[in-house]
Tab-separated table of C-alpha atoms and ligand atoms in Angstrom:
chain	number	residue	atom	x	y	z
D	1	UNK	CA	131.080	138.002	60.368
D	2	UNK	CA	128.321	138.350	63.067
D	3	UNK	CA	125.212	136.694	63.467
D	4	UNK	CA	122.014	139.114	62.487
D	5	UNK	CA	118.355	138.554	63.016
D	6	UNK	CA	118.315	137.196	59.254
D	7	UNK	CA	119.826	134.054	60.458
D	8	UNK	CA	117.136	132.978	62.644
D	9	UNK	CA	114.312	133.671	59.741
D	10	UNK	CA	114.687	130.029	58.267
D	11	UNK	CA	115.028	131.089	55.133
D	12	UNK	CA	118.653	131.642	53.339
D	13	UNK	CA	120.977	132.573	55.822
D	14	UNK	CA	119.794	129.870	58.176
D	15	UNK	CA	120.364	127.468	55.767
D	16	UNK	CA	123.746	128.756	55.422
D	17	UNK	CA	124.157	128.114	59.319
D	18	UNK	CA	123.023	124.797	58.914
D	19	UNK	CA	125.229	123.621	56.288
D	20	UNK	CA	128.302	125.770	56.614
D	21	UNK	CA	128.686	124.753	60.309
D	22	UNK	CA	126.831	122.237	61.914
D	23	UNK	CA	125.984	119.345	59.029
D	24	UNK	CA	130.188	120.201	58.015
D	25	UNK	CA	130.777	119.153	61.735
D	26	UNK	CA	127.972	117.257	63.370
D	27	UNK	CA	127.739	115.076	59.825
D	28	UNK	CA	126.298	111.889	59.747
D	29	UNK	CA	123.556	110.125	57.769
D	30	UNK	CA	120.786	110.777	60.130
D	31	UNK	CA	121.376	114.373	60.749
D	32	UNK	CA	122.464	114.899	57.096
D	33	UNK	CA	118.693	113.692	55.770
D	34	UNK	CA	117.461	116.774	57.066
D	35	UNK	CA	113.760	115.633	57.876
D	36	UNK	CA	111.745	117.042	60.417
D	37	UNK	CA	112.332	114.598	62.760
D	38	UNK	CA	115.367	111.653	63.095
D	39	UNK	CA	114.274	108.196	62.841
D	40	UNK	CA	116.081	105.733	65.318
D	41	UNK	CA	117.021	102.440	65.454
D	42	UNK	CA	117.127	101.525	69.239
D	43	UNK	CA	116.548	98.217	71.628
D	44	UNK	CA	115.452	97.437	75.073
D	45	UNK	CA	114.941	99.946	77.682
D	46	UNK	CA	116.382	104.207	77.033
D	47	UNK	CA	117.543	106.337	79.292
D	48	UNK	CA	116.748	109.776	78.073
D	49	UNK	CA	117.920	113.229	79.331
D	50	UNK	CA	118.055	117.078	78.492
D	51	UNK	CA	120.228	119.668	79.738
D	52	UNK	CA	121.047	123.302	79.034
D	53	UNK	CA	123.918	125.065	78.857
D	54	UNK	CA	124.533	129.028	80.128
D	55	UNK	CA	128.373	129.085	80.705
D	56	UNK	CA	129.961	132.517	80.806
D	57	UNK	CA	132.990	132.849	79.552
D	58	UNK	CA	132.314	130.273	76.496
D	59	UNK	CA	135.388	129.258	76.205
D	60	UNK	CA	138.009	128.775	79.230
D	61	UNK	CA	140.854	126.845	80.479
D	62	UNK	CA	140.038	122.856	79.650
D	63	UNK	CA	136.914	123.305	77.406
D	64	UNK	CA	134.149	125.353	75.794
D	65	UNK	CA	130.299	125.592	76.202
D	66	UNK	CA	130.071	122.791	73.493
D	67	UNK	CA	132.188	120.525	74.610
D	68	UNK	CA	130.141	120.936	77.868
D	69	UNK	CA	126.729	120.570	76.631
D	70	UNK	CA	127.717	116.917	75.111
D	71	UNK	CA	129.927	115.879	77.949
D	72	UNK	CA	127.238	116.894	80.448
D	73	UNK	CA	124.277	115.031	78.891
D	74	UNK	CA	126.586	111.571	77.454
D	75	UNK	CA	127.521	111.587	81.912
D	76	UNK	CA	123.923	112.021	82.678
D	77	UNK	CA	122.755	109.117	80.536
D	78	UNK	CA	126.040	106.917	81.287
D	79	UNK	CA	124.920	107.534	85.467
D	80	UNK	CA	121.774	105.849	84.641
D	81	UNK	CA	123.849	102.556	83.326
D	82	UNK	CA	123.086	103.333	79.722
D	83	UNK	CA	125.450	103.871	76.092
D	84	UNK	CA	124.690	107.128	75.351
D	85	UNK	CA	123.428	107.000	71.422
D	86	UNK	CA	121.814	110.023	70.282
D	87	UNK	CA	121.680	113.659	70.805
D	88	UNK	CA	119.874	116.401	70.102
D	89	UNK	CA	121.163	120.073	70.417
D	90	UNK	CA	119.471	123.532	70.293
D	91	UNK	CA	121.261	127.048	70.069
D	92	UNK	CA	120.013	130.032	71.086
D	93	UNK	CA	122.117	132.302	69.729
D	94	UNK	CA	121.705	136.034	70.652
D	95	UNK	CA	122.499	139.156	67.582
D	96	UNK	CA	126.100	140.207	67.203
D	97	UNK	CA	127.692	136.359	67.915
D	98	UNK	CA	130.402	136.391	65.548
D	99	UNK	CA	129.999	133.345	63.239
D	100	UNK	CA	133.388	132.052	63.869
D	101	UNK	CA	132.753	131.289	67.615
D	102	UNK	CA	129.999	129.387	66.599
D	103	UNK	CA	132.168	127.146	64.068
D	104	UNK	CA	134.536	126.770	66.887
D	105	UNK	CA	132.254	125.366	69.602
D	106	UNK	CA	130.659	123.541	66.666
D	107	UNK	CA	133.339	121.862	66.089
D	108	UNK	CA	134.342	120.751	69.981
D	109	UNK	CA	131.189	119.449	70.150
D	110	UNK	CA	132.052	117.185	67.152
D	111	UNK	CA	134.965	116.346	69.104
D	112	UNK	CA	133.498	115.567	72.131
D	113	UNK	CA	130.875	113.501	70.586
D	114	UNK	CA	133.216	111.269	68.111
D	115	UNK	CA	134.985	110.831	71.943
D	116	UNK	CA	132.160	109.795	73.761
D	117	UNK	CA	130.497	107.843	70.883
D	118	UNK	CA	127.522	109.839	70.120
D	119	UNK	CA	125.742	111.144	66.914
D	120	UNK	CA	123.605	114.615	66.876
D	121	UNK	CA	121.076	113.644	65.181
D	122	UNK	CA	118.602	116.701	65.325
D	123	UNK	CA	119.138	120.134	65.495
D	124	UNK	CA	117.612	123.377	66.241
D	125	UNK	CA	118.285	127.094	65.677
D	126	UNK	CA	117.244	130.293	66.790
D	127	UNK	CA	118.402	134.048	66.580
D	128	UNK	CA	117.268	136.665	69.446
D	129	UNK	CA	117.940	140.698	70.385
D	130	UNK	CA	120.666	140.840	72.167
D	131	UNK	CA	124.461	140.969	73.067
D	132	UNK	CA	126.219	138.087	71.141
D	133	UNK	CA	125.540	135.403	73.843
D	134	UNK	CA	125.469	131.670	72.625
D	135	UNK	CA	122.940	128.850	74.356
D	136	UNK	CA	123.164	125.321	74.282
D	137	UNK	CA	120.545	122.731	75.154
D	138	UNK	CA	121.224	119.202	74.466
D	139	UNK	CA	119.166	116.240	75.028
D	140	UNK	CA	119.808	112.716	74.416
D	141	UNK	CA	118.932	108.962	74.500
D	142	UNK	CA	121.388	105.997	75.411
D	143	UNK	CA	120.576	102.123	75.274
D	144	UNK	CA	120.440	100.808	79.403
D	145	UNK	CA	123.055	97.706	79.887
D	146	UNK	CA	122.779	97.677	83.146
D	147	UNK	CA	119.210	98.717	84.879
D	148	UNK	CA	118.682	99.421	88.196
D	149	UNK	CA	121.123	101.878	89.221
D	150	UNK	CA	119.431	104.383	90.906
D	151	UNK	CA	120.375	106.991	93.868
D	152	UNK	CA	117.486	105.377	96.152
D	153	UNK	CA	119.803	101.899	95.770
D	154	UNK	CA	122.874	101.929	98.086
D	155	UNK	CA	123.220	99.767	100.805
D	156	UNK	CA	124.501	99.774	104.552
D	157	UNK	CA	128.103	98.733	103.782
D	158	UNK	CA	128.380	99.763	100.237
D	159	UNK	CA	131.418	101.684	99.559
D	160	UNK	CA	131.718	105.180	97.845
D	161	UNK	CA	134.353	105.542	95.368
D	162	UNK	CA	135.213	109.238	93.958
D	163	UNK	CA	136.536	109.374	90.587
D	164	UNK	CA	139.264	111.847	90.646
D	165	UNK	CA	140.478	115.632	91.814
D	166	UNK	CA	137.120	117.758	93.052
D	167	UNK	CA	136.585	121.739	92.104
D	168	UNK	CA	138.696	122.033	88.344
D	169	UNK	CA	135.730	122.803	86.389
D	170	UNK	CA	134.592	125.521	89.075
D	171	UNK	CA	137.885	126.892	90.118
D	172	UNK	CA	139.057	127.033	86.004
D	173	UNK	CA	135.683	129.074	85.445
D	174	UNK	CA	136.029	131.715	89.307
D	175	UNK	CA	139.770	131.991	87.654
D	176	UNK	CA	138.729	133.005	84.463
D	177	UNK	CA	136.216	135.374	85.554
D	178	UNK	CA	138.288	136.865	87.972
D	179	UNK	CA	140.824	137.078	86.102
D	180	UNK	CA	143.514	134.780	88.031
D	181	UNK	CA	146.552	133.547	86.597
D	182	UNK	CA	146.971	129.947	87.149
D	183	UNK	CA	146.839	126.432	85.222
D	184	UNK	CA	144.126	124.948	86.539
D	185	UNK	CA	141.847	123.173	83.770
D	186	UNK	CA	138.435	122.477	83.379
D	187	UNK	CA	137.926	118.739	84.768
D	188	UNK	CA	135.560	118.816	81.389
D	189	UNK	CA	135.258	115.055	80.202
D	190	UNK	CA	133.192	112.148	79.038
D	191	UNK	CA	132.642	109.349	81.613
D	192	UNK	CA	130.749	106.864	79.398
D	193	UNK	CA	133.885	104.989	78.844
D	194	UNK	CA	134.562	104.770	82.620
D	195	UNK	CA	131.043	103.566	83.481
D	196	UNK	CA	131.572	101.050	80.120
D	197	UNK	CA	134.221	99.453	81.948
D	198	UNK	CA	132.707	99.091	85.510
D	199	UNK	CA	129.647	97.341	83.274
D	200	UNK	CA	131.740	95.099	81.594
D	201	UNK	CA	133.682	93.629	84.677
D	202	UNK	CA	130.019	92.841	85.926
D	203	UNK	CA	130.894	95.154	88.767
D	204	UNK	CA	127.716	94.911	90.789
D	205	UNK	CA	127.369	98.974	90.475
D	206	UNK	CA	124.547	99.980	93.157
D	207	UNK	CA	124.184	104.068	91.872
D	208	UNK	CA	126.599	106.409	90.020
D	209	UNK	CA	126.128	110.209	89.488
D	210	UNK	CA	128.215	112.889	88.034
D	211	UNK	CA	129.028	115.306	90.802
D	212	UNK	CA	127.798	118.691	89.068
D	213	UNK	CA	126.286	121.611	90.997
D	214	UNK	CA	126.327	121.525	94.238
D	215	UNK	CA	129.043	119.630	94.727
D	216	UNK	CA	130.059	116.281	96.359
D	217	UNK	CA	128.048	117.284	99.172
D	218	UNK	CA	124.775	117.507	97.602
D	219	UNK	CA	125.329	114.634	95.401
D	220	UNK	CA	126.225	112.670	98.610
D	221	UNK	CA	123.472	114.042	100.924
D	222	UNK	CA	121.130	112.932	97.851
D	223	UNK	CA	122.492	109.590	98.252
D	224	UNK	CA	121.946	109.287	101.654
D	225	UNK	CA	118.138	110.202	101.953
D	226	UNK	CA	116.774	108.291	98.846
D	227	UNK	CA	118.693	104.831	99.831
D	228	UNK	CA	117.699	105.530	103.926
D	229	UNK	CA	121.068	105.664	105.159
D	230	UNK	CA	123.670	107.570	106.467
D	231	UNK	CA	127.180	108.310	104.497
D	232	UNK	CA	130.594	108.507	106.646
D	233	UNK	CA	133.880	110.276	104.376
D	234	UNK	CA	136.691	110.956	105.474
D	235	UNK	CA	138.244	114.612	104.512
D	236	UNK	CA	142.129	112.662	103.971
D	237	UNK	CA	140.386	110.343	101.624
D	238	UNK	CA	139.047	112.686	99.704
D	239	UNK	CA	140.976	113.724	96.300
D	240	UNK	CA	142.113	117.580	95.527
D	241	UNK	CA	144.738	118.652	93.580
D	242	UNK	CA	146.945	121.257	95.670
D	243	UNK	CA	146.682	123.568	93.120
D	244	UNK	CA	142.750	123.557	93.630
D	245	UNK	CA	142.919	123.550	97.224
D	246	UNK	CA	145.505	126.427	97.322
D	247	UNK	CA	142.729	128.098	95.354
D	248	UNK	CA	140.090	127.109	97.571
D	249	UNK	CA	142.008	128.779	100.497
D	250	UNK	CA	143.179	131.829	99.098
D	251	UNK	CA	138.886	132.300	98.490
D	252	UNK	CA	136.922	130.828	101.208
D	253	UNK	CA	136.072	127.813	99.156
D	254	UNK	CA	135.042	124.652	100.124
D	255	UNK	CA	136.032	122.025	97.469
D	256	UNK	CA	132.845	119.630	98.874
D	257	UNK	CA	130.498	122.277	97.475
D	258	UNK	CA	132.483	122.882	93.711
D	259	UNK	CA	131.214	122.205	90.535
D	260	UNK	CA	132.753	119.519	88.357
D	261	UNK	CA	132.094	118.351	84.525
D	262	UNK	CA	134.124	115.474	84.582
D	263	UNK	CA	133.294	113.197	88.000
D	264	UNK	CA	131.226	111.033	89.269
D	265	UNK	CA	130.910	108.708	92.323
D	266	UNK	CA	130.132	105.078	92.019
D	267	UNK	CA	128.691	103.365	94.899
D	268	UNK	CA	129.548	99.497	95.210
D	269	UNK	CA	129.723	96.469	97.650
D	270	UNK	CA	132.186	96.290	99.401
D	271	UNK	CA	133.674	93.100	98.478
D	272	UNK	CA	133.957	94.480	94.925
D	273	UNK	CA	135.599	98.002	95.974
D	274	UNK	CA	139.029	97.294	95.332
D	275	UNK	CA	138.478	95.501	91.784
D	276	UNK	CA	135.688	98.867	91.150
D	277	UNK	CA	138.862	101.457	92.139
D	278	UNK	CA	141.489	99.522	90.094
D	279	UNK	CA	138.802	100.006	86.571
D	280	UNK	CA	138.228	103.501	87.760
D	281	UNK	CA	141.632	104.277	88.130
D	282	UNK	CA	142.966	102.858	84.575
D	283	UNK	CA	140.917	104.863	82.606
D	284	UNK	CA	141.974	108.296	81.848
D	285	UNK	CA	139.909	110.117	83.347
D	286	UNK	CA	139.710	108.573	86.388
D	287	UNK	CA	143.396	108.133	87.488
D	288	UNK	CA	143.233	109.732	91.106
D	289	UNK	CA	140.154	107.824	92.185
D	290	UNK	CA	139.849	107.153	95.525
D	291	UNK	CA	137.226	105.313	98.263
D	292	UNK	CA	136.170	108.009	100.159
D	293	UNK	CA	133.665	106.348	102.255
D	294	UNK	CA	130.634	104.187	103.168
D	295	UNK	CA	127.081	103.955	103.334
D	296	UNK	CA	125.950	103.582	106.991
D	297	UNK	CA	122.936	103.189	109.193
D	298	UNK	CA	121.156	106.478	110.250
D	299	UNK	CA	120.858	110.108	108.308
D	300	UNK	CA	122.817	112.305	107.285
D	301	UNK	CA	125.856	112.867	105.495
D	302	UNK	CA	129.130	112.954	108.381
D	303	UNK	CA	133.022	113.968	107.365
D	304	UNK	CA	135.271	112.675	109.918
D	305	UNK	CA	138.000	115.799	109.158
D	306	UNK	CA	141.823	115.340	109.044
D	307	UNK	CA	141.910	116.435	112.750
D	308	UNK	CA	139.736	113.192	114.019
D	309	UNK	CA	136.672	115.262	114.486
D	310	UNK	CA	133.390	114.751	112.849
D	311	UNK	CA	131.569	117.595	110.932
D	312	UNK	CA	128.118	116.887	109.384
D	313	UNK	CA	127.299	117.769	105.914
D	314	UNK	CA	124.818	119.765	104.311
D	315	UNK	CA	123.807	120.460	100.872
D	316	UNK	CA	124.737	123.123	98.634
D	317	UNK	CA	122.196	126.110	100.338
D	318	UNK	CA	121.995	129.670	98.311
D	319	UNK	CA	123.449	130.118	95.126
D	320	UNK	CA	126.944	129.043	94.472
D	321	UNK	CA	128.600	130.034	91.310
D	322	UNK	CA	125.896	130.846	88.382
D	323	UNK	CA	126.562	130.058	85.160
D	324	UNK	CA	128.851	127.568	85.643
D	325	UNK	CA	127.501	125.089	83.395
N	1	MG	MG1	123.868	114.427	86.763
C-alpha cells in the first residue's frame, strides 16, 4: 500500500498512521496519551537539540534513515555531557511512499531508541506531492551530568582521542549510490553509552563532538579556533579501516574530510589519556580508538603525514557528499 494525500488530512487515515505504525513501535505512556503536547518530568540543567534527516538511499549497508535520525540527535545531546531523555520526531513523507517502508524505519528507530535509552515522546506527520521520498526531523532533550564541555574548552596539552575507523558511514552511502560492491557498513551508532562511561570514571572530559559532516578536519579545525590553540595529528595515528582507505584511493577521497554517524573525539588532559582510551576502547563501539593528537599553542590545525612532513589542515570547503545524513 502507498501513502496518498488522504493520509496527511488528519482525519481517518492519519489516524491509521499513527496507530498502526508509530504508537505499535514508538509505544510508551507519554507518547501513547496522545495530547497535544508531552508533559516531562526532568531535573537540573537540558541540553536540547534538533536535527533533520535527508538520506538518499533510505536504507543502506549498516542502517536506515531512522536509525539515523535517533542516533544522530541521542550523539548530539551525549557531546554536550548530557543522558539523552526525550525525543521528538517529524516525517515528511512525500505521495507514493509505500506504507511498509515506513513500518520498517519505524521500527529501527524503536530499535535504536530502546539502544540508546530514549523515549519519542511527540510526534508529527505530514503528507506532500511528490515522488515517495521519506523526511525525518528529530529533536530531543537529555539531563547534563557533566556541564561544561564545550568546543571553546581544550587546553594547551590536552590530548585528542578518536573513537574508532573514519569514512564508513560516507563510503557505505558513495558505495551504495554508485553502485559498488563491497562490505563496508555504515559506522551508524549510539555514543551515549560511550560518553556514560567517560562520565562515570570522573574522566575530566574538556569537549567531545561527533565527527559528522565535514569530517575530522572540520570538527578539529573547530576545536582549534574556539579553545585558541593549535591541534598537531599525526596521519599513522589516525584510525582507517583498509577497506575504507582502499576506497578512499580508488576515488580521490580523503578520509579527514568523510562523514561518520557513529564517532566522536574526546579531548582530555593528558594525565588522564591513557585511562580515557582504555573506557573508549571497551565499549563497543569504540574498540579501535586511538590518540591522535594534541592541543598546542598557535592556529591552525597541522598533520605531521606518515612521510615526516607537515601538511596543514583546512576545513571541509564546497560541498562534499549531499544527502548523506
Ligand atoms: Mg554534532
Amino acid at each position: 500500500m502507498k501513502i496518498d494525500m488522504s493520509y496527511g488530512s488528519g482525519g481517518k487515515q492519519t489516524g491509521n498512521l499513527i496507530n498502526d505504525i508509530f504508537l505499535k513501535h514508538f509505544d510508551n505512556k507519554t507518547l501513547n496519551k496522545l495530547e497535544d503536547a508531552a508533559v516531562l518530568n526532568v531535573s537540573g540543567n537540558i541540553a536540547y537539540t534538533t536535527d533533520s534527516f535527508v538520506v538518499t538511499p533510505l536504507f543502506f549497508r549498516g542502517g536506515d534513515i531512522g536509525k539515523l535520525a535517533i542516533c544522530g540527535t541521542v550523539n548530539d545531546l551525549s557531546m554536550m555531557g548530557a543522558v539523552p531523555k526525550y525525543l521528538t520526531a517529524g516525517f515528511i513523507i512525500e505521495e507514493g511512499a509505500e506504507i511498509e517502508t515506513i513500518d520498517t524505519i519505524a521500527q529501527s528507530m524503536a530499535q535504536a531508541a530502546m539502544e540508546a535509552g530514549v523515549k519519542i515522546v511527540a510526534g508529527d506527520t505530514k503528507v506532500i506531492e511528490g515522488k515517495g521520498g521519506i523526511y525525518i526531523n528529530t529533536s530531543g532533550i537529555g539531563e547534563i551530568i557533566k556541564p561544561g564541555i564545550s568546543i571553546s574548552n581544550c587546553h594547551e596539552g590536552d590530548v585528542i582521542i578518536l573513537s574508532g575507523y573514519l569514512g564508513e558511514h560516507h563510503a557505505a552511502i558513495l558505495s551504495s549510490r554508485m553502485g559498488i560492491e563491497n562490505s563496508i557498513a555504515s559506522d551508524c551508532a549510539p555514543l551515549s553509552s560511550i560518553v556514560k562511561s567517560l562520565i562515570d570514571e570522573n574522566i575530566n572530559v574538556r569537549c567531545m563532538r561527533d565527527v559528522t559532516r565535514g569530517g575530522l578536519a572540520t570538527v578539529l579545525n573547530e576545536a582549534a579556533e574556539h579553545s585558541g590553540c593549535a591541534i598537531e595529528i599525526c596521519e599513522e595515528d589516525i584510525p582507517v579501516s583498509k577497506e575504507v582507505q582502499g576506497f578512499c584511493d580508488i576515488l580521490g577521497l580523503d578520509p579527514l574530510y568523510m562523514a561518520n554517524e557513529g564517532k566522536m573525539i574526546a579531548v582530555v588532559p593528558v594525565q588522564e589519556a591513557d585511562k580515557a582510551l582504555g573506557i573508549i576502547r571497551d565499549n563497543k563501539y569504540g574498540k579501535n580508538a586511538a590518540v591522535i593528537g594534541r592541543m598546542m599553542g598557535g592556529k591552525g590545525v597541522i598533520l605531521k603525514t606518515r612521510l615526516q612532513g607537515t601538511r596543514s589542515i583546512d576545513v571541509l570547503y564546497g560541498e562534499g557528499l549531499p544527502r548523506i545524513c
